[in-house]
Coordinates of C-alpha atoms in Angstrom, one line a residue:
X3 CA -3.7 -4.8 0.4
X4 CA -0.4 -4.5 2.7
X5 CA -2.2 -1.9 4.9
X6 CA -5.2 -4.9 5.5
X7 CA -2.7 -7.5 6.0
X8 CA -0.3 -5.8 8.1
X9 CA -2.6 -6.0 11.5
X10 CA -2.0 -3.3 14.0
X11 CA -0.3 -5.3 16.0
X12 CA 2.1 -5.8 13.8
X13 CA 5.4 -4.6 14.5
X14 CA 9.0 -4.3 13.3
X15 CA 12.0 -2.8 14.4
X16 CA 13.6 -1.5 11.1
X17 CA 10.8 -1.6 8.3
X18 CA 11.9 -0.1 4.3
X19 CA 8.7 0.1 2.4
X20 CA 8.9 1.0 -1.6
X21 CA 6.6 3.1 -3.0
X22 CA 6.2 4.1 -7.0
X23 CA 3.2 6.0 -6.3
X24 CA 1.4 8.1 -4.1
X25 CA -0.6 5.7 -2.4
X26 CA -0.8 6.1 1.5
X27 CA 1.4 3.3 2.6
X28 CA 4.0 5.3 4.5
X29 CA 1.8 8.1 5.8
X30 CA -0.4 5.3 7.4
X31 CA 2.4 3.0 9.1
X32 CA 3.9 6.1 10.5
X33 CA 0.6 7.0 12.3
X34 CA 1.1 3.8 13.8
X35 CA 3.1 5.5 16.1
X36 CA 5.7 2.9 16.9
X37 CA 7.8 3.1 20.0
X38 CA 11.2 2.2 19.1
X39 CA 10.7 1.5 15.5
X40 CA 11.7 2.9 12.6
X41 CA 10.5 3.3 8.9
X42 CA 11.9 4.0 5.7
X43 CA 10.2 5.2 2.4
X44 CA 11.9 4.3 -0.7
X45 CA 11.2 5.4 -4.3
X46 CA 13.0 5.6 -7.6
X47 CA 10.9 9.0 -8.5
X48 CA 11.6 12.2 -7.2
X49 CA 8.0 13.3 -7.7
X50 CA 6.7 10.6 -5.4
X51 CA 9.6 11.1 -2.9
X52 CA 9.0 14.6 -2.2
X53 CA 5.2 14.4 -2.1
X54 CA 5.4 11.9 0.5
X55 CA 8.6 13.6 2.7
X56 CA 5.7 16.5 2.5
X57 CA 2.8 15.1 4.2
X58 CA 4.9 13.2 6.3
X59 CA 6.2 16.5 7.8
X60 CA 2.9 17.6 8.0
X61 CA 1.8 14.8 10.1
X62 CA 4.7 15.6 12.7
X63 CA 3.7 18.5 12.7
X64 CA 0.2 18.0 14.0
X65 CA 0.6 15.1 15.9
X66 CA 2.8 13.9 18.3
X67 CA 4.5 10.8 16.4
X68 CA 7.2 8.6 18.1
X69 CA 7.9 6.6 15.0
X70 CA 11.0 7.8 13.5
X71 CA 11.0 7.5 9.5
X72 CA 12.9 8.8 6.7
X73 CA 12.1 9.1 3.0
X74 CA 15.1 7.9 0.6
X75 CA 15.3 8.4 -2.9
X76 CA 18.1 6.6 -5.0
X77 CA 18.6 4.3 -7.7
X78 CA 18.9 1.2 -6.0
X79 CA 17.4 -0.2 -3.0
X80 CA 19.4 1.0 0.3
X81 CA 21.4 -1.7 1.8
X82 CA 20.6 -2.1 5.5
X83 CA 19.9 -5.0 8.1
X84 CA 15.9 -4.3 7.5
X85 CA 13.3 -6.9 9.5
X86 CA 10.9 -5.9 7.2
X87 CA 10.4 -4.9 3.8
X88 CA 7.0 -4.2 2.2
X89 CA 6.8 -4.8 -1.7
X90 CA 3.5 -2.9 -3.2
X91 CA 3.3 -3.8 -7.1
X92 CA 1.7 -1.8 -9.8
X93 CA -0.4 -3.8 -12.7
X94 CA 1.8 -1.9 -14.9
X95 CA 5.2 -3.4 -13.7
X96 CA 6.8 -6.0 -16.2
X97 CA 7.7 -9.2 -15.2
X98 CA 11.0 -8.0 -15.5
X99 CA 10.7 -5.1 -13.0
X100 CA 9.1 -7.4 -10.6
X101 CA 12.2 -10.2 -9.9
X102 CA 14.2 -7.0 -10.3
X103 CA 12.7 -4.9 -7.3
X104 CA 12.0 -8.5 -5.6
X105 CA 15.8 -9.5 -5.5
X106 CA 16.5 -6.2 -4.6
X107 CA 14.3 -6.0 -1.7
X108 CA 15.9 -9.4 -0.4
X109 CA 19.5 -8.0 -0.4
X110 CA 18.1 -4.9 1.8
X111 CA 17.1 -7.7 4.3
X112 CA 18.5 -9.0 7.2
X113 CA 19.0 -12.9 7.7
X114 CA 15.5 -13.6 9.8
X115 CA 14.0 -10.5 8.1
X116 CA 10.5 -10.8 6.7
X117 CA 9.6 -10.0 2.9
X118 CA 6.0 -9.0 2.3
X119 CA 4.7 -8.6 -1.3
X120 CA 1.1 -7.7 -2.5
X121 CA 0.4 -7.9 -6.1
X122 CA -2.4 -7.4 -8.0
X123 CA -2.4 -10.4 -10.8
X124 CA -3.9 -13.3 -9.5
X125 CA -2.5 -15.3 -12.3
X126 CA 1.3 -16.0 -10.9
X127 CA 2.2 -19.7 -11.2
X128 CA 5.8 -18.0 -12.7
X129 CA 6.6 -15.7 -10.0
X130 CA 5.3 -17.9 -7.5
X131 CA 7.6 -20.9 -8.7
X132 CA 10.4 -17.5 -8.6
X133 CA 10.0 -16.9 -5.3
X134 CA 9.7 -20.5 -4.0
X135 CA 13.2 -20.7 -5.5
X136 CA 15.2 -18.1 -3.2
X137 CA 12.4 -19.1 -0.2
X138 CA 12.5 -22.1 2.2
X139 CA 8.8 -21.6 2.4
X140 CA 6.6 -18.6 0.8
X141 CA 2.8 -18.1 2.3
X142 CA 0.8 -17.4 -0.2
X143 CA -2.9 -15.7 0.8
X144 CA -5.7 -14.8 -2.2
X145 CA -7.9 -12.2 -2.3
X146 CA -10.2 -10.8 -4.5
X147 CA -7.9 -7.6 -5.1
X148 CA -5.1 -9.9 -6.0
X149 CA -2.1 -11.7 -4.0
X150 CA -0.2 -11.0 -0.6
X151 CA 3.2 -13.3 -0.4
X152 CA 5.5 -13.3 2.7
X153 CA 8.4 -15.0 3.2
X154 CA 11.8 -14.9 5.5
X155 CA 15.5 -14.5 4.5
X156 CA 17.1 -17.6 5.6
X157 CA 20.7 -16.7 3.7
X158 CA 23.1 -14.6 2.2
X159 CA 22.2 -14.0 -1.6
X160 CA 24.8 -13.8 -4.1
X161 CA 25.3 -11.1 -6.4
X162 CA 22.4 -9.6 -7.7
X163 CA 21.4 -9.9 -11.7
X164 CA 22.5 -7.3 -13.7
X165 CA 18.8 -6.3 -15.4
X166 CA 21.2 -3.5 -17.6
X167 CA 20.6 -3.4 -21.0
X168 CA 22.3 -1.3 -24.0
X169 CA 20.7 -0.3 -26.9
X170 CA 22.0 1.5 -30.1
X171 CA 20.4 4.0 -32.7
X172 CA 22.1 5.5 -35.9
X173 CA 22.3 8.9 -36.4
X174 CA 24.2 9.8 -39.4
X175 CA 27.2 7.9 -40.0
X176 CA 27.7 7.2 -35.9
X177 CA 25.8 4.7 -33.3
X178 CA 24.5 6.4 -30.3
X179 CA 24.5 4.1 -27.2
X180 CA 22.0 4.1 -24.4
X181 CA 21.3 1.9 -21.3
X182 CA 18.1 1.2 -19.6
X183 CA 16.9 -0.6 -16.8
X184 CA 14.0 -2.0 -15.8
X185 CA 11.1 0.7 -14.7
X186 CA 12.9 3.4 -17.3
X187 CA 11.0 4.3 -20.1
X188 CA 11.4 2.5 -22.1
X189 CA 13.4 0.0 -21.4
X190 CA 15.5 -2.4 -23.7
X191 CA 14.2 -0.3 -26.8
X192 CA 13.5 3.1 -27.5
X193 CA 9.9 3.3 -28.1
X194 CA 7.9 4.2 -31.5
X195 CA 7.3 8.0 -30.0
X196 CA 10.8 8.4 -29.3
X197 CA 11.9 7.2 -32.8
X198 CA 8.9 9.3 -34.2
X199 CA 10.5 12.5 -32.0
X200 CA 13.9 11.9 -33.7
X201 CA 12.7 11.6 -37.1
X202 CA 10.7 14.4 -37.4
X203 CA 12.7 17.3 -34.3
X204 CA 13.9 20.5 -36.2
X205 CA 16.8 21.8 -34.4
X206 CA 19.6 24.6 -35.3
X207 CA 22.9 24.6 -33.5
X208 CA 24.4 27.3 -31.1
X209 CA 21.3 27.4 -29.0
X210 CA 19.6 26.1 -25.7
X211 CA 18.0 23.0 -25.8
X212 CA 16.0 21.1 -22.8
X213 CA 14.8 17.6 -23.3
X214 CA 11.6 17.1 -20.5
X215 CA 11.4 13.5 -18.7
X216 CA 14.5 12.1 -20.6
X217 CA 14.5 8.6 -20.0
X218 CA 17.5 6.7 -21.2
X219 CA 18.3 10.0 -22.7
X220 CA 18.6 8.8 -26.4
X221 CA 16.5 11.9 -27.6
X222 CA 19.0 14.3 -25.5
X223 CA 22.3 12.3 -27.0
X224 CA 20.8 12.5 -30.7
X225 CA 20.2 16.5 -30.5
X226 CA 23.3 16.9 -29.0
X227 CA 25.2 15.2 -31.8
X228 CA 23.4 16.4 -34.7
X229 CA 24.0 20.1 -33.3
X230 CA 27.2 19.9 -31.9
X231 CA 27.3 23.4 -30.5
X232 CA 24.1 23.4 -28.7
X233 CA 24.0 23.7 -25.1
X234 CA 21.6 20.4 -24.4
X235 CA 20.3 20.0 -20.9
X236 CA 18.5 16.8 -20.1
X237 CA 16.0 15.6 -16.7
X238 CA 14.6 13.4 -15.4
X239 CA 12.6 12.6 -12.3
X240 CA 13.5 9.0 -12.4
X241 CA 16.8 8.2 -10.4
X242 CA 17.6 5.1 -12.7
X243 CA 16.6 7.4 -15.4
X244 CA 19.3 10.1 -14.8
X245 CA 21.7 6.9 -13.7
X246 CA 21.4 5.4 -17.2
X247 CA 21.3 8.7 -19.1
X248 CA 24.6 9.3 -17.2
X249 CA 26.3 5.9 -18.1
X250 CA 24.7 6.8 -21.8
X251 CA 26.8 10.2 -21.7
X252 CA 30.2 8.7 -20.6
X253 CA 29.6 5.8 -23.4
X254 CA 29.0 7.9 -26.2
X255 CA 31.5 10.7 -25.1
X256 CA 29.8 13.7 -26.0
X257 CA 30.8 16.9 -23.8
X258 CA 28.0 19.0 -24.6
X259 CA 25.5 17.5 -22.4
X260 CA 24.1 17.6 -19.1
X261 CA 21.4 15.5 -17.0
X262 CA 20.1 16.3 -13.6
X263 CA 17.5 14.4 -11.4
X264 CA 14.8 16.9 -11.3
X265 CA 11.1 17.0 -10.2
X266 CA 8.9 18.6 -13.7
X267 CA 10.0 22.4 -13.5
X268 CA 11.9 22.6 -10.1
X269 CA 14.8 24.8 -10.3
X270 CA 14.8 25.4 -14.2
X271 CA 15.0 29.4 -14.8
X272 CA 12.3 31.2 -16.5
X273 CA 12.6 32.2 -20.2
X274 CA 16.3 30.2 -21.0
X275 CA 15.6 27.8 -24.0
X276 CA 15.2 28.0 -27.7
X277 CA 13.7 24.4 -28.0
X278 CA 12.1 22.2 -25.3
X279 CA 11.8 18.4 -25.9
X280 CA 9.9 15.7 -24.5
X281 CA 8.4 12.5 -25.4
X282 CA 5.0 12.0 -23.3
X283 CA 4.2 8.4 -24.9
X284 CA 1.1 7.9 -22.6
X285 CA -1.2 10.6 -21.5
X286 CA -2.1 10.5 -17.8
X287 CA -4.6 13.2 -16.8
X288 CA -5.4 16.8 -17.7
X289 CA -4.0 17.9 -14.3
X290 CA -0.7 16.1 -15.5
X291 CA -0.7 17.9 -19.0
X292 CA -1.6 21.2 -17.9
X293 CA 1.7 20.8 -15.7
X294 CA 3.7 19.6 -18.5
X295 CA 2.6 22.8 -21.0
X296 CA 3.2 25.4 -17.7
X297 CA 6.0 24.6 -17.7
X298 CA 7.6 23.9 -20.9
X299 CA 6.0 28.0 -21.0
X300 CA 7.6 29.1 -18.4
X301 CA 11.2 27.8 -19.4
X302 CA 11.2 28.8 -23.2
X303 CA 12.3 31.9 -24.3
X304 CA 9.7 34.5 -26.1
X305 CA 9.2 32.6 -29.7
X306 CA 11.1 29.6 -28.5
X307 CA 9.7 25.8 -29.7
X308 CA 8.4 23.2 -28.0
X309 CA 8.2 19.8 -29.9
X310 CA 6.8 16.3 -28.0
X311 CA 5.7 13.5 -29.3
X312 CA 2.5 11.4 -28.2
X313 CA -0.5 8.7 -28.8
X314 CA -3.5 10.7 -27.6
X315 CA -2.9 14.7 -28.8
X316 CA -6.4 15.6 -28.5
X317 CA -6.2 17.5 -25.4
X318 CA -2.9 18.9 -25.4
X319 CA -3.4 20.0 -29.5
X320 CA -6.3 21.9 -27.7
X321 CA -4.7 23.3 -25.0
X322 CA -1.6 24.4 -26.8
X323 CA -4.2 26.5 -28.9
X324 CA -4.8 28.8 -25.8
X325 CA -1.1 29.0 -24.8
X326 CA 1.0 28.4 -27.4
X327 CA 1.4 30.4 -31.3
X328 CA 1.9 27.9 -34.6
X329 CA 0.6 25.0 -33.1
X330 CA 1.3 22.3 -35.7
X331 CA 0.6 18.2 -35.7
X332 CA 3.1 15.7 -37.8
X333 CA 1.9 12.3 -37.9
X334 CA 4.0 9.5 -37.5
X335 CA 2.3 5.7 -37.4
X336 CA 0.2 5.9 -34.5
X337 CA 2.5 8.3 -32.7
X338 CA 1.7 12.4 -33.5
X339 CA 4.6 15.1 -32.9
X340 CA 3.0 18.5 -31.8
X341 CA 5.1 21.3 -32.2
X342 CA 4.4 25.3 -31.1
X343 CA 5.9 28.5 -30.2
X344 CA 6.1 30.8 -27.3
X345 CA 4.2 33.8 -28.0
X346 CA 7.2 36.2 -29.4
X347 CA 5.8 38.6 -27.0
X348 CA 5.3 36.6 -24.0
X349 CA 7.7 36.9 -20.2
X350 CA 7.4 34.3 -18.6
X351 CA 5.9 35.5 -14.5
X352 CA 7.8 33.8 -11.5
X353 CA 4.7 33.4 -10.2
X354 CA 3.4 30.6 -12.6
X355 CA 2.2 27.7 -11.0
X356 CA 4.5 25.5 -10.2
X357 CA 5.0 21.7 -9.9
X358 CA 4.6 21.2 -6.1
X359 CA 1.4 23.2 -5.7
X360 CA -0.4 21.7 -8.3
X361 CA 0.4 18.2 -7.3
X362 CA -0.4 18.9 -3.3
X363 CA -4.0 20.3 -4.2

């Protein structure tokens, strides 16, 4: 929708455009090879970050591009004098996650600069009234693929809203705190698969433990406390993620933790953990899974466990049959918690494929 809108003769001098996905909005403004502009990619995710920093080198590599760009991957919007910043929206994104990147995106803007939006709900009288609030004037334009809005900074903007929330869950005799944020799973509550993961983990203390995609990091924080003198290694592709996981860490004190922005397997060594654990709430794709069980393989140690917790275990309870020894399914309202082992025999080979390669073909 941005792409059609955006005319090529469109032009700006500074442009930031947010991606959450791997949809081709940067590669394709950058082949508009733009004398004397430049463009920024921004995402919250690693993942998304690195694929498109990728095949953005690849293009200058093959052609001769004048635009100068730069992919950026924090957890909050850069601040900048932008004259442009282009807002794609998922159908997934809460209404909460919308005024959040929406306010965010105004602050990166310079006075004069130029706010585009495309969403794809066509039912908006809300976030249309939202918008008309911090906007002199706000075009609207319908399609049948949903909504482009575009309006211009005329002012300052105070202080952004805090969208931070904190959350607690007993373990034992002691609350564990956690913060979230809006596009952190999940945020403002942990959800039914992480309670069901908590309930039903078996863990013993004086060992290795990785928790896969951590979130908030209320999974990591209660197998830290209940075994005290585990080593417990947390990740997270998700910048906010690893942010609020951090903030979680310092709240609740415990020293026996780590957390690391990582993209799924980068950088973990081979063979180095007695239990993996993940929650993986929603499954994507096959592709995504198969990822997901390499590499919780890979990083294990020979007889080591694996326990996640999901909604649809039909594939990977298949799957885990070819890789995996004691494959096992708990049930837990609607949410299922498969466990296995690494074969007791099994060395994990370097040459497993990894992350990056599976994602680029």
């Amino acid at each position: 929708m941005l792409l059609e809108f955006l005319t090529p003769e469109w032009k700006s001098t500074q442009t930031l455009c947010f991606q959450s996905n791997l949809q081709p909005l940067m590669t394709a403004l950058v082949q508009r090879d733009s004398q004397d502009s430049r463009v920024n990619c921004f995402s919250f995710d690693k993942t998304v970050a690195n694929r498109i920093q990728r095949k953005c080198n690849l293009l200058q590599e093959e052609h001769s591009i004048s635009t100068e760009w730069n992919i950026l991957c924090e957890d909050e919007f850069p601040k900048g004098d932008y004259d442009a910043v282009l807002l794609p929206f998922s159908q997934q994104f809460s209404d909460e996650y919308i005024r959040d990147l929406t306010l965010s995106a105004i602050q990166s803007l310079k006075i004069g600069g130029s706010l585009t939006i495309a969403s794809p709900r066509t039912k908006d009288y809300e976030y249309h009234k939202f918008l008309k609030s911090l906007f002199k004037k706000v075009t609207r334009i319908v399609s049948d693929a949903g909504i482009i809005y575009q309006a211009k900074k005329h002012k300052a903007v105070l202080k952004k809203k805090d969208f931070v929330e904190e959350l607690a869950v007993r373990e034992g005799e002691r609350l564990l705190h956690a913060y979230t944020r809006p596009g952190v799973f999940s945020h403002r509550r942990p959800n039914q698969s992480a309670r069901a993961l908590i309930n039903l983990m078996e863990l013993s203390d004086n060992t290795s433990i990785l928790n896969v995609d951590c979130g908030s990091g209320i999974v990591a924080f209660v197998a830290a406390t209940r075994c005290p003198s585990a080593t417990v290694h947390a990740f997270d592709s998700n910048t906010r993620a690893v942010k609020c996981a951090e903030q979680g860490i310092d709240k609740n004190q415990i020293t026996n933790i780590s957390v690391v922005l990582n993209e799924a397997g980068e950088e973990i060594a081979p063979d180095s953990y007695d239990y993996i654990l993940s929650n993986k709430s929603y499954f994507s794709s096959e592709g995504q899974g198969e990822i997901f069980l390499q590499t919780c393989l890979r990083a294990l140690k020979p007889g080591g466990l694996l326990q996640f917790t999901t909604k649809q275990y039909q594939w990977y309870a298949n799957r885990m049959l070819d890789l995996f020894t004691d494959v096992a399914i708990d049930g837990a309202v609607h949410h299922f918690m498969l466990s296995a082992r690494k074969p007791a025999n099994s060395i994990s080979d370097e040459s497993v494929v990894s992350w990056n390669s599976q994602t680029d073909s």
